[in-house]
Amino acid sequence: MNTSQIISTVFETVLVGFAVWAVFHEDLFIAVEERIAAAFRRRRLKVVKGEHSKNMIY
């Protein structure tokens, strides 16, 4: 076995282990996905805290 095969095998094992973990801990996995998506949205839209309340018309 050469180095690339060993790295590939380890990566596949970790990936399968994570998939099995995600099946049994779906609620935690969804929470992590939502946090990651929110972080990407924040970076993309450059949301600034407190700006919305100043510009709101009541």
JSON list of N, CA and C in Angstrom, two decimals:
[
{"chain": "A", "resi": 1, "resn": "MET", "atom": "N", "xyz": [0.84, -1.18, 0.00]},
{"chain": "A", "resi": 1, "resn": "MET", "atom": "CA", "xyz": [0.00, 0.00, 0.00]},
{"chain": "A", "resi": 1, "resn": "MET", "atom": "C", "xyz": [0.89, 1.24, 0.00]},
{"chain": "A", "resi": 2, "resn": "ASN", "atom": "N", "xyz": [0.60, 2.13, -0.93]},
{"chain": "A", "resi": 2, "resn": "ASN", "atom": "CA", "xyz": [1.38, 3.37, -0.92]},
{"chain": "A", "resi": 2, "resn": "ASN", "atom": "C", "xyz": [0.66, 4.45, -0.13]},
{"chain": "A", "resi": 3, "resn": "THR", "atom": "N", "xyz": [1.29, 5.59, 0.00]},
{"chain": "A", "resi": 3, "resn": "THR", "atom": "CA", "xyz": [0.80, 6.67, 0.86]},
{"chain": "A", "resi": 3, "resn": "THR", "atom": "C", "xyz": [-0.56, 7.19, 0.41]},
{"chain": "A", "resi": 4, "resn": "SER", "atom": "N", "xyz": [-0.76, 7.34, -0.89]},
{"chain": "A", "resi": 4, "resn": "SER", "atom": "CA", "xyz": [-2.04, 7.87, -1.37]},
{"chain": "A", "resi": 4, "resn": "SER", "atom": "C", "xyz": [-3.20, 6.92, -1.07]},
{"chain": "A", "resi": 5, "resn": "GLN", "atom": "N", "xyz": [-2.96, 5.63, -1.14]},
{"chain": "A", "resi": 5, "resn": "GLN", "atom": "CA", "xyz": [-4.01, 4.66, -0.80]},
{"chain": "A", "resi": 5, "resn": "GLN", "atom": "C", "xyz": [-4.32, 4.69, 0.69]},
{"chain": "A", "resi": 6, "resn": "ILE", "atom": "N", "xyz": [-3.32, 4.86, 1.52]},
{"chain": "A", "resi": 6, "resn": "ILE", "atom": "CA", "xyz": [-3.54, 4.93, 2.96]},
{"chain": "A", "resi": 6, "resn": "ILE", "atom": "C", "xyz": [-4.36, 6.17, 3.32]},
{"chain": "A", "resi": 7, "resn": "ILE", "atom": "N", "xyz": [-4.00, 7.31, 2.73]},
{"chain": "A", "resi": 7, "resn": "ILE", "atom": "CA", "xyz": [-4.74, 8.55, 2.99]},
{"chain": "A", "resi": 7, "resn": "ILE", "atom": "C", "xyz": [-6.17, 8.41, 2.50]},
{"chain": "A", "resi": 8, "resn": "SER", "atom": "N", "xyz": [-6.36, 7.83, 1.34]},
{"chain": "A", "resi": 8, "resn": "SER", "atom": "CA", "xyz": [-7.69, 7.63, 0.79]},
{"chain": "A", "resi": 8, "resn": "SER", "atom": "C", "xyz": [-8.52, 6.71, 1.69]},
{"chain": "A", "resi": 9, "resn": "THR", "atom": "N", "xyz": [-7.93, 5.64, 2.18]},
{"chain": "A", "resi": 9, "resn": "THR", "atom": "CA", "xyz": [-8.63, 4.70, 3.05]},
{"chain": "A", "resi": 9, "resn": "THR", "atom": "C", "xyz": [-9.02, 5.36, 4.37]},
{"chain": "A", "resi": 10, "resn": "VAL", "atom": "N", "xyz": [-8.13, 6.14, 4.94]},
{"chain": "A", "resi": 10, "resn": "VAL", "atom": "CA", "xyz": [-8.43, 6.83, 6.19]},
{"chain": "A", "resi": 10, "resn": "VAL", "atom": "C", "xyz": [-9.56, 7.83, 5.97]},
{"chain": "A", "resi": 11, "resn": "PHE", "atom": "N", "xyz": [-9.49, 8.59, 4.88]},
{"chain": "A", "resi": 11, "resn": "PHE", "atom": "CA", "xyz": [-10.53, 9.57, 4.57]},
{"chain": "A", "resi": 11, "resn": "PHE", "atom": "C", "xyz": [-11.88, 8.90, 4.38]},
{"chain": "A", "resi": 12, "resn": "GLU", "atom": "N", "xyz": [-11.93, 7.79, 3.65]},
{"chain": "A", "resi": 12, "resn": "GLU", "atom": "CA", "xyz": [-13.18, 7.06, 3.44]},
{"chain": "A", "resi": 12, "resn": "GLU", "atom": "C", "xyz": [-13.74, 6.53, 4.76]},
{"chain": "A", "resi": 13, "resn": "THR", "atom": "N", "xyz": [-12.88, 6.03, 5.64]},
{"chain": "A", "resi": 13, "resn": "THR", "atom": "CA", "xyz": [-13.31, 5.52, 6.93]},
{"chain": "A", "resi": 13, "resn": "THR", "atom": "C", "xyz": [-13.91, 6.63, 7.78]},
{"chain": "A", "resi": 14, "resn": "VAL", "atom": "N", "xyz": [-13.25, 7.79, 7.79]},
{"chain": "A", "resi": 14, "resn": "VAL", "atom": "CA", "xyz": [-13.77, 8.93, 8.55]},
{"chain": "A", "resi": 14, "resn": "VAL", "atom": "C", "xyz": [-15.11, 9.38, 7.97]},
{"chain": "A", "resi": 15, "resn": "LEU", "atom": "N", "xyz": [-15.22, 9.40, 6.66]},
{"chain": "A", "resi": 15, "resn": "LEU", "atom": "CA", "xyz": [-16.45, 9.82, 6.00]},
{"chain": "A", "resi": 15, "resn": "LEU", "atom": "C", "xyz": [-17.61, 8.87, 6.33]},
{"chain": "A", "resi": 16, "resn": "VAL", "atom": "N", "xyz": [-17.36, 7.58, 6.31]},
{"chain": "A", "resi": 16, "resn": "VAL", "atom": "CA", "xyz": [-18.40, 6.60, 6.64]},
{"chain": "A", "resi": 16, "resn": "VAL", "atom": "C", "xyz": [-18.77, 6.72, 8.13]},
{"chain": "A", "resi": 17, "resn": "GLY", "atom": "N", "xyz": [-17.79, 6.90, 8.98]},
{"chain": "A", "resi": 17, "resn": "GLY", "atom": "CA", "xyz": [-18.06, 7.08, 10.40]},
{"chain": "A", "resi": 17, "resn": "GLY", "atom": "C", "xyz": [-18.91, 8.31, 10.67]},
{"chain": "A", "resi": 18, "resn": "PHE", "atom": "N", "xyz": [-18.60, 9.41, 9.98]},
{"chain": "A", "resi": 18, "resn": "PHE", "atom": "CA", "xyz": [-19.40, 10.62, 10.13]},
{"chain": "A", "resi": 18, "resn": "PHE", "atom": "C", "xyz": [-20.82, 10.42, 9.63]},
{"chain": "A", "resi": 19, "resn": "ALA", "atom": "N", "xyz": [-20.99, 9.70, 8.52]},
{"chain": "A", "resi": 19, "resn": "ALA", "atom": "CA", "xyz": [-22.33, 9.44, 8.00]},
{"chain": "A", "resi": 19, "resn": "ALA", "atom": "C", "xyz": [-23.15, 8.62, 8.99]},
{"chain": "A", "resi": 20, "resn": "VAL", "atom": "N", "xyz": [-22.54, 7.63, 9.62]},
{"chain": "A", "resi": 20, "resn": "VAL", "atom": "CA", "xyz": [-23.25, 6.82, 10.62]},
{"chain": "A", "resi": 20, "resn": "VAL", "atom": "C", "xyz": [-23.60, 7.68, 11.83]},
{"chain": "A", "resi": 21, "resn": "TRP", "atom": "N", "xyz": [-22.68, 8.53, 12.28]},
{"chain": "A", "resi": 21, "resn": "TRP", "atom": "CA", "xyz": [-22.94, 9.43, 13.40]},
{"chain": "A", "resi": 21, "resn": "TRP", "atom": "C", "xyz": [-24.09, 10.37, 13.06]},
{"chain": "A", "resi": 22, "resn": "ALA", "atom": "N", "xyz": [-24.10, 10.91, 11.83]},
{"chain": "A", "resi": 22, "resn": "ALA", "atom": "CA", "xyz": [-25.15, 11.85, 11.41]},
{"chain": "A", "resi": 22, "resn": "ALA", "atom": "C", "xyz": [-26.52, 11.19, 11.40]},
{"chain": "A", "resi": 23, "resn": "VAL", "atom": "N", "xyz": [-26.59, 9.91, 11.10]},
{"chain": "A", "resi": 23, "resn": "VAL", "atom": "CA", "xyz": [-27.88, 9.21, 11.09]},
{"chain": "A", "resi": 23, "resn": "VAL", "atom": "C", "xyz": [-28.46, 9.15, 12.50]},
{"chain": "A", "resi": 24, "resn": "PHE", "atom": "N", "xyz": [-27.62, 8.90, 13.49]},
{"chain": "A", "resi": 24, "resn": "PHE", "atom": "CA", "xyz": [-28.10, 8.77, 14.86]},
{"chain": "A", "resi": 24, "resn": "PHE", "atom": "C", "xyz": [-28.21, 10.09, 15.61]},
{"chain": "A", "resi": 25, "resn": "HIS", "atom": "N", "xyz": [-27.54, 11.14, 15.12]},
{"chain": "A", "resi": 25, "resn": "HIS", "atom": "CA", "xyz": [-27.57, 12.46, 15.75]},
{"chain": "A", "resi": 25, "resn": "HIS", "atom": "C", "xyz": [-28.02, 13.51, 14.75]},
{"chain": "A", "resi": 26, "resn": "GLU", "atom": "N", "xyz": [-29.14, 13.25, 14.11]},
{"chain": "A", "resi": 26, "resn": "GLU", "atom": "CA", "xyz": [-29.62, 14.11, 13.04]},
{"chain": "A", "resi": 26, "resn": "GLU", "atom": "C", "xyz": [-29.90, 15.53, 13.52]},
{"chain": "A", "resi": 27, "resn": "ASP", "atom": "N", "xyz": [-30.44, 15.68, 14.72]},
{"chain": "A", "resi": 27, "resn": "ASP", "atom": "CA", "xyz": [-30.77, 17.01, 15.23]},
{"chain": "A", "resi": 27, "resn": "ASP", "atom": "C", "xyz": [-29.51, 17.87, 15.41]},
{"chain": "A", "resi": 28, "resn": "LEU", "atom": "N", "xyz": [-28.44, 17.28, 15.92]},
{"chain": "A", "resi": 28, "resn": "LEU", "atom": "CA", "xyz": [-27.18, 18.03, 16.06]},
{"chain": "A", "resi": 28, "resn": "LEU", "atom": "C", "xyz": [-26.58, 18.37, 14.70]},
{"chain": "A", "resi": 29, "resn": "PHE", "atom": "N", "xyz": [-26.68, 17.44, 13.78]},
{"chain": "A", "resi": 29, "resn": "PHE", "atom": "CA", "xyz": [-26.14, 17.65, 12.43]},
{"chain": "A", "resi": 29, "resn": "PHE", "atom": "C", "xyz": [-26.87, 18.79, 11.73]},
{"chain": "A", "resi": 30, "resn": "ILE", "atom": "N", "xyz": [-28.19, 18.84, 11.87]},
{"chain": "A", "resi": 30, "resn": "ILE", "atom": "CA", "xyz": [-28.98, 19.92, 11.26]},
{"chain": "A", "resi": 30, "resn": "ILE", "atom": "C", "xyz": [-28.61, 21.26, 11.90]},
{"chain": "A", "resi": 31, "resn": "ALA", "atom": "N", "xyz": [-28.41, 21.29, 13.20]},
{"chain": "A", "resi": 31, "resn": "ALA", "atom": "CA", "xyz": [-28.02, 22.53, 13.88]},
{"chain": "A", "resi": 31, "resn": "ALA", "atom": "C", "xyz": [-26.68, 23.04, 13.36]},
{"chain": "A", "resi": 32, "resn": "VAL", "atom": "N", "xyz": [-25.73, 22.14, 13.16]},
{"chain": "A", "resi": 32, "resn": "VAL", "atom": "CA", "xyz": [-24.43, 22.53, 12.63]},
{"chain": "A", "resi": 32, "resn": "VAL", "atom": "C", "xyz": [-24.57, 23.06, 11.21]},
{"chain": "A", "resi": 33, "resn": "GLU", "atom": "N", "xyz": [-25.39, 22.39, 10.39]},
{"chain": "A", "resi": 33, "resn": "GLU", "atom": "CA", "xyz": [-25.62, 22.86, 9.02]},
{"chain": "A", "resi": 33, "resn": "GLU", "atom": "C", "xyz": [-26.21, 24.26, 9.01]},
{"chain": "A", "resi": 34, "resn": "GLU", "atom": "N", "xyz": [-27.16, 24.51, 9.90]},
{"chain": "A", "resi": 34, "resn": "GLU", "atom": "CA", "xyz": [-27.78, 25.83, 9.95]},
{"chain": "A", "resi": 34, "resn": "GLU", "atom": "C", "xyz": [-26.78, 26.90, 10.38]},
{"chain": "A", "resi": 35, "resn": "ARG", "atom": "N", "xyz": [-25.91, 26.57, 11.32]},
{"chain": "A", "resi": 35, "resn": "ARG", "atom": "CA", "xyz": [-24.88, 27.53, 11.75]},
{"chain": "A", "resi": 35, "resn": "ARG", "atom": "C", "xyz": [-23.92, 27.86, 10.61]},
{"chain": "A", "resi": 36, "resn": "ILE", "atom": "N", "xyz": [-23.53, 26.84, 9.86]},
{"chain": "A", "resi": 36, "resn": "ILE", "atom": "CA", "xyz": [-22.62, 27.07, 8.74]},
{"chain": "A", "resi": 36, "resn": "ILE", "atom": "C", "xyz": [-23.29, 27.90, 7.66]},
{"chain": "A", "resi": 37, "resn": "ALA", "atom": "N", "xyz": [-24.54, 27.59, 7.34]},
{"chain": "A", "resi": 37, "resn": "ALA", "atom": "CA", "xyz": [-25.28, 28.36, 6.34]},
{"chain": "A", "resi": 37, "resn": "ALA", "atom": "C", "xyz": [-25.45, 29.81, 6.79]},
{"chain": "A", "resi": 38, "resn": "ALA", "atom": "N", "xyz": [-25.74, 30.03, 8.06]},
{"chain": "A", "resi": 38, "resn": "ALA", "atom": "CA", "xyz": [-25.90, 31.39, 8.58]},
{"chain": "A", "resi": 38, "resn": "ALA", "atom": "C", "xyz": [-24.58, 32.15, 8.50]},
{"chain": "A", "resi": 39, "resn": "ALA", "atom": "N", "xyz": [-23.48, 31.48, 8.77]},
{"chain": "A", "resi": 39, "resn": "ALA", "atom": "CA", "xyz": [-22.18, 32.15, 8.69]},
{"chain": "A", "resi": 39, "resn": "ALA", "atom": "C", "xyz": [-21.88, 32.57, 7.25]},
{"chain": "A", "resi": 40, "resn": "PHE", "atom": "N", "xyz": [-22.19, 31.71, 6.29]},
{"chain": "A", "resi": 40, "resn": "PHE", "atom": "CA", "xyz": [-21.98, 32.07, 4.89]},
{"chain": "A", "resi": 40, "resn": "PHE", "atom": "C", "xyz": [-22.88, 33.23, 4.47]},
{"chain": "A", "resi": 41, "resn": "ARG", "atom": "N", "xyz": [-24.14, 33.20, 4.92]},
{"chain": "A", "resi": 41, "resn": "ARG", "atom": "CA", "xyz": [-25.05, 34.30, 4.59]},
{"chain": "A", "resi": 41, "resn": "ARG", "atom": "C", "xyz": [-24.56, 35.61, 5.18]},
{"chain": "A", "resi": 42, "resn": "ARG", "atom": "N", "xyz": [-24.08, 35.57, 6.43]},
{"chain": "A", "resi": 42, "resn": "ARG", "atom": "CA", "xyz": [-23.58, 36.76, 7.08]},
{"chain": "A", "resi": 42, "resn": "ARG", "atom": "C", "xyz": [-22.38, 37.34, 6.34]},
{"chain": "A", "resi": 43, "resn": "ARG", "atom": "N", "xyz": [-21.48, 36.49, 5.92]},
{"chain": "A", "resi": 43, "resn": "ARG", "atom": "CA", "xyz": [-20.30, 36.98, 5.19]},
{"chain": "A", "resi": 43, "resn": "ARG", "atom": "C", "xyz": [-20.69, 37.53, 3.83]},
{"chain": "A", "resi": 44, "resn": "ARG", "atom": "N", "xyz": [-21.60, 36.85, 3.16]},
{"chain": "A", "resi": 44, "resn": "ARG", "atom": "CA", "xyz": [-21.99, 37.26, 1.82]},
{"chain": "A", "resi": 44, "resn": "ARG", "atom": "C", "xyz": [-22.78, 38.55, 1.85]},
{"chain": "A", "resi": 45, "resn": "LEU", "atom": "N", "xyz": [-23.70, 38.68, 2.79]},
{"chain": "A", "resi": 45, "resn": "LEU", "atom": "CA", "xyz": [-24.55, 39.86, 2.86]},
{"chain": "A", "resi": 45, "resn": "LEU", "atom": "C", "xyz": [-23.97, 40.96, 3.72]},
{"chain": "A", "resi": 46, "resn": "LYS", "atom": "N", "xyz": [-22.92, 40.65, 4.49]},
{"chain": "A", "resi": 46, "resn": "LYS", "atom": "CA", "xyz": [-22.26, 41.62, 5.38]},
{"chain": "A", "resi": 46, "resn": "LYS", "atom": "C", "xyz": [-23.26, 42.32, 6.29]},
{"chain": "A", "resi": 47, "resn": "VAL", "atom": "N", "xyz": [-23.99, 41.52, 7.03]},
{"chain": "A", "resi": 47, "resn": "VAL", "atom": "CA", "xyz": [-24.98, 42.04, 7.97]},
{"chain": "A", "resi": 47, "resn": "VAL", "atom": "C", "xyz": [-24.25, 42.73, 9.12]},
{"chain": "A", "resi": 48, "resn": "VAL", "atom": "N", "xyz": [-24.72, 43.92, 9.45]},
{"chain": "A", "resi": 48, "resn": "VAL", "atom": "CA", "xyz": [-24.14, 44.68, 10.55]},
{"chain": "A", "resi": 48, "resn": "VAL", "atom": "C", "xyz": [-25.17, 44.71, 11.66]},
{"chain": "A", "resi": 49, "resn": "LYS", "atom": "N", "xyz": [-24.75, 44.36, 12.88]},
{"chain": "A", "resi": 49, "resn": "LYS", "atom": "CA", "xyz": [-25.69, 44.32, 14.00]},
{"chain": "A", "resi": 49, "resn": "LYS", "atom": "C", "xyz": [-26.20, 45.72, 14.32]},
{"chain": "A", "resi": 50, "resn": "GLY", "atom": "N", "xyz": [-27.49, 45.82, 14.62]},
{"chain": "A", "resi": 50, "resn": "GLY", "atom": "CA", "xyz": [-28.08, 47.07, 15.06]},
{"chain": "A", "resi": 50, "resn": "GLY", "atom": "C", "xyz": [-28.50, 48.00, 13.94]},
{"chain": "A", "resi": 51, "resn": "GLU", "atom": "N", "xyz": [-28.10, 47.76, 12.72]},
{"chain": "A", "resi": 51, "resn": "GLU", "atom": "CA", "xyz": [-28.46, 48.66, 11.62]},
{"chain": "A", "resi": 51, "resn": "GLU", "atom": "C", "xyz": [-29.94, 48.57, 11.28]},
{"chain": "A", "resi": 52, "resn": "HIS", "atom": "N", "xyz": [-30.52, 47.42, 11.40]},
{"chain": "A", "resi": 52, "resn": "HIS", "atom": "CA", "xyz": [-31.92, 47.23, 11.02]},
{"chain": "A", "resi": 52, "resn": "HIS", "atom": "C", "xyz": [-32.86, 48.04, 11.91]},
{"chain": "A", "resi": 53, "resn": "SER", "atom": "N", "xyz": [-32.59, 48.08, 13.18]},
{"chain": "A", "resi": 53, "resn": "SER", "atom": "CA", "xyz": [-33.49, 48.77, 14.11]},
{"chain": "A", "resi": 53, "resn": "SER", "atom": "C", "xyz": [-33.45, 50.29, 13.93]},
{"chain": "A", "resi": 54, "resn": "LYS", "atom": "N", "xyz": [-32.33, 50.85, 13.48]},
{"chain": "A", "resi": 54, "resn": "LYS", "atom": "CA", "xyz": [-32.24, 52.29, 13.28]},
{"chain": "A", "resi": 54, "resn": "LYS", "atom": "C", "xyz": [-33.05, 52.75, 12.07]},
{"chain": "A", "resi": 55, "resn": "ASN", "atom": "N", "xyz": [-33.13, 51.90, 11.05]},
{"chain": "A", "resi": 55, "resn": "ASN", "atom": "CA", "xyz": [-33.78, 52.29, 9.81]},
{"chain": "A", "resi": 55, "resn": "ASN", "atom": "C", "xyz": [-35.26, 51.86, 9.76]},
{"chain": "A", "resi": 56, "resn": "MET", "atom": "N", "xyz": [-35.75, 51.21, 10.80]},
{"chain": "A", "resi": 56, "resn": "MET", "atom": "CA", "xyz": [-37.12, 50.71, 10.78]},
{"chain": "A", "resi": 56, "resn": "MET", "atom": "C", "xyz": [-38.12, 51.81, 11.02]},
{"chain": "A", "resi": 57, "resn": "ILE", "atom": "N", "xyz": [-39.20, 51.81, 10.27]},
{"chain": "A", "resi": 57, "resn": "ILE", "atom": "CA", "xyz": [-40.29, 52.77, 10.45]},
{"chain": "A", "resi": 57, "resn": "ILE", "atom": "C", "xyz": [-41.39, 52.08, 11.22]},
{"chain": "A", "resi": 58, "resn": "TYR", "atom": "N", "xyz": [-41.82, 52.67, 12.33]},
{"chain": "A", "resi": 58, "resn": "TYR", "atom": "CA", "xyz": [-42.86, 52.06, 13.17]},
{"chain": "A", "resi": 58, "resn": "TYR", "atom": "C", "xyz": [-44.18, 52.67, 12.91]}
]
